[in-house]
XYZ file of C-alpha atoms in Angstrom:
181
model
C 0.000 0.000 0.000
C 1.325 3.405 -0.939
C 0.466 6.340 1.277
C 1.027 9.765 -0.191
C 1.917 12.477 2.253
C 3.863 15.695 2.238
C 7.484 15.850 3.331
C 7.514 16.816 7.042
C 10.728 18.822 6.592
C 9.179 20.979 3.874
C 5.910 21.433 5.756
C 7.657 22.216 9.066
C 9.895 24.813 7.408
C 6.877 26.474 5.744
C 4.962 26.605 9.030
C 7.962 27.969 10.946
C 8.453 30.706 8.333
C 4.782 31.721 8.676
C 4.532 31.691 12.474
C 7.919 33.156 13.408
C 6.677 36.605 12.384
C 3.893 36.373 14.971
C 5.252 34.100 17.721
C 7.965 34.628 20.307
C 8.331 30.893 20.936
C 7.914 28.006 18.521
C 7.367 24.547 19.999
C 6.968 21.543 17.723
C 5.482 18.192 18.729
C 6.747 15.855 16.001
C 4.530 12.764 16.107
C 6.611 10.200 14.241
C 7.694 6.585 14.596
C 11.300 6.833 13.444
C 13.730 8.354 15.926
C 16.102 9.327 13.111
C 13.407 11.521 11.550
C 12.843 13.342 14.838
C 16.552 13.898 15.414
C 17.159 15.037 11.836
C 14.249 17.503 11.942
C 15.554 18.988 15.190
C 18.939 19.675 13.587
C 17.275 20.975 10.425
C 15.292 23.533 12.463
C 17.963 24.241 15.108
C 18.010 27.934 15.946
C 14.747 28.644 14.133
C 12.513 27.072 16.784
C 12.551 27.035 20.565
C 11.792 23.377 21.236
C 11.150 20.188 19.301
C 9.969 17.096 21.122
C 8.963 13.790 19.642
C 5.907 11.740 20.511
C 4.340 8.477 19.372
C 6.388 5.585 20.749
C 5.170 5.906 24.369
C 8.751 5.196 25.479
C 10.721 8.101 26.929
C 14.184 8.612 25.534
C 17.098 9.834 27.645
C 18.614 12.143 25.033
C 17.315 15.553 26.075
C 19.730 18.227 24.946
C 20.171 21.722 23.698
C 21.431 21.864 20.137
C 24.260 24.111 18.922
C 21.968 26.997 17.942
C 19.786 26.869 21.059
C 16.873 24.562 20.216
C 15.798 22.291 23.071
C 15.216 18.688 21.969
C 14.192 15.238 23.172
C 13.475 12.361 20.774
C 10.389 11.102 22.617
C 8.599 12.329 25.720
C 7.226 8.917 26.585
C 3.794 8.365 28.043
C 1.542 9.078 30.947
C -0.228 5.866 31.842
C -0.104 2.516 33.598
C 3.405 1.283 34.383
C 2.611 -2.439 34.153
C 1.224 -2.357 30.634
C 2.142 -2.523 26.978
C 2.048 1.148 26.013
C -0.875 1.664 28.403
C -2.875 -1.392 27.295
C -3.574 -4.452 29.473
C -0.647 -6.814 28.946
C -2.756 -9.902 28.267
C -4.639 -8.131 25.478
C -1.461 -6.933 23.790
C 0.110 -10.378 24.055
C -2.955 -12.030 22.497
C -2.964 -9.547 19.628
C 0.768 -9.821 18.901
C 1.310 -13.528 19.631
C -1.880 -15.011 18.212
C -3.071 -12.306 15.839
C -6.357 -12.309 17.713
C -8.800 -9.481 17.030
C -8.691 -7.639 20.333
C -10.328 -4.509 21.646
C -7.661 -2.748 23.670
C -8.453 -1.723 27.217
C -6.489 0.579 29.508
C -4.434 -1.255 32.131
C -4.945 -0.609 35.845
C -2.440 0.106 38.571
C 0.404 2.465 39.282
C 1.084 5.033 36.612
C 4.130 6.618 35.070
C 4.497 10.231 34.059
C 7.268 11.036 31.608
C 7.891 14.683 30.888
C 10.458 17.187 29.823
C 10.485 20.671 31.275
C 11.788 23.352 28.948
C 12.501 26.526 30.898
C 12.608 29.297 28.316
C 13.674 32.933 28.623
C 10.566 34.777 27.425
C 12.645 37.816 26.423
C 15.008 35.963 24.097
C 12.911 32.911 23.225
C 15.955 30.752 23.942
C 16.040 27.697 26.091
C 17.902 28.333 29.338
C 17.363 25.115 31.303
C 16.210 21.682 30.188
C 14.958 19.091 32.663
C 13.642 15.596 32.138
C 11.333 14.242 34.793
C 10.141 10.707 35.293
C 7.774 9.483 37.947
C 7.336 5.778 38.361
C 5.157 5.403 41.446
C 1.632 5.689 42.710
C -0.146 8.790 41.422
C 0.552 11.073 38.502
C -0.618 14.252 40.258
C 2.050 13.716 42.931
C 4.902 14.302 40.487
C 3.367 17.552 39.274
C 3.376 18.883 42.828
C 6.857 17.515 43.547
C 8.375 18.989 40.410
C 6.804 22.383 41.018
C 8.023 22.495 44.624
C 11.543 21.231 44.035
C 12.611 22.664 40.687
C 13.899 25.891 42.233
C 16.245 24.058 44.628
C 17.289 21.764 41.796
C 18.213 24.698 39.578
C 20.314 26.280 42.314
C 22.347 23.044 42.574
C 22.564 22.851 38.787
C 23.022 19.116 38.232
C 20.668 16.253 39.053
C 18.251 15.720 41.888
C 16.369 12.783 43.326
C 13.184 14.286 44.704
C 12.242 11.135 46.573
C 9.220 8.879 46.123
C 10.416 7.825 42.656
C 10.729 11.339 41.215
C 14.023 12.267 39.567
C 15.196 15.250 37.573
C 18.142 15.313 35.219
C 19.789 18.531 34.114
C 20.846 18.582 30.467
C 22.492 21.978 30.229
C 25.534 22.457 28.015
C 27.842 22.584 31.040
C 26.794 19.182 32.332
C 26.355 17.036 29.230
C 27.227 13.449 30.024
C 26.327 13.712 33.730
């Protein structure tokens, strides 16, 4: 089967050219399967946009970074949903579909949830990324991490590296000065 679609690089460039005259910040959610496409598009648009993050795979990547010309980037944000699941779906249903080819109606799994996120702190005057944080919460309730991140980010930024906020919440600093830490 052949699916005709427009080139995402061409379309993204056209959209950026149109909106940059009216917007101080440009954030792109690139919903794509291939990680190479997401990475390549981030480099293609580096310096012209504020942030590009990928979505689709439901699996968070650990490659958050700031590119040479100031664009914040992460290949995939991951998901918010049940931890013990196959991309949020009950495991037994996913196994039946994949293993046996059974026609299955997917149903959301129960239990503890995960929240994957990336916090892009942006200078509103320059439109440039100044701090990039990745947050992952792998326990109990999703709303807990939102409170924990909001309360602890200031202390984390003063220390400037990485912080374990307790109860399964961790932040990782991906500033230029600490790449590789």
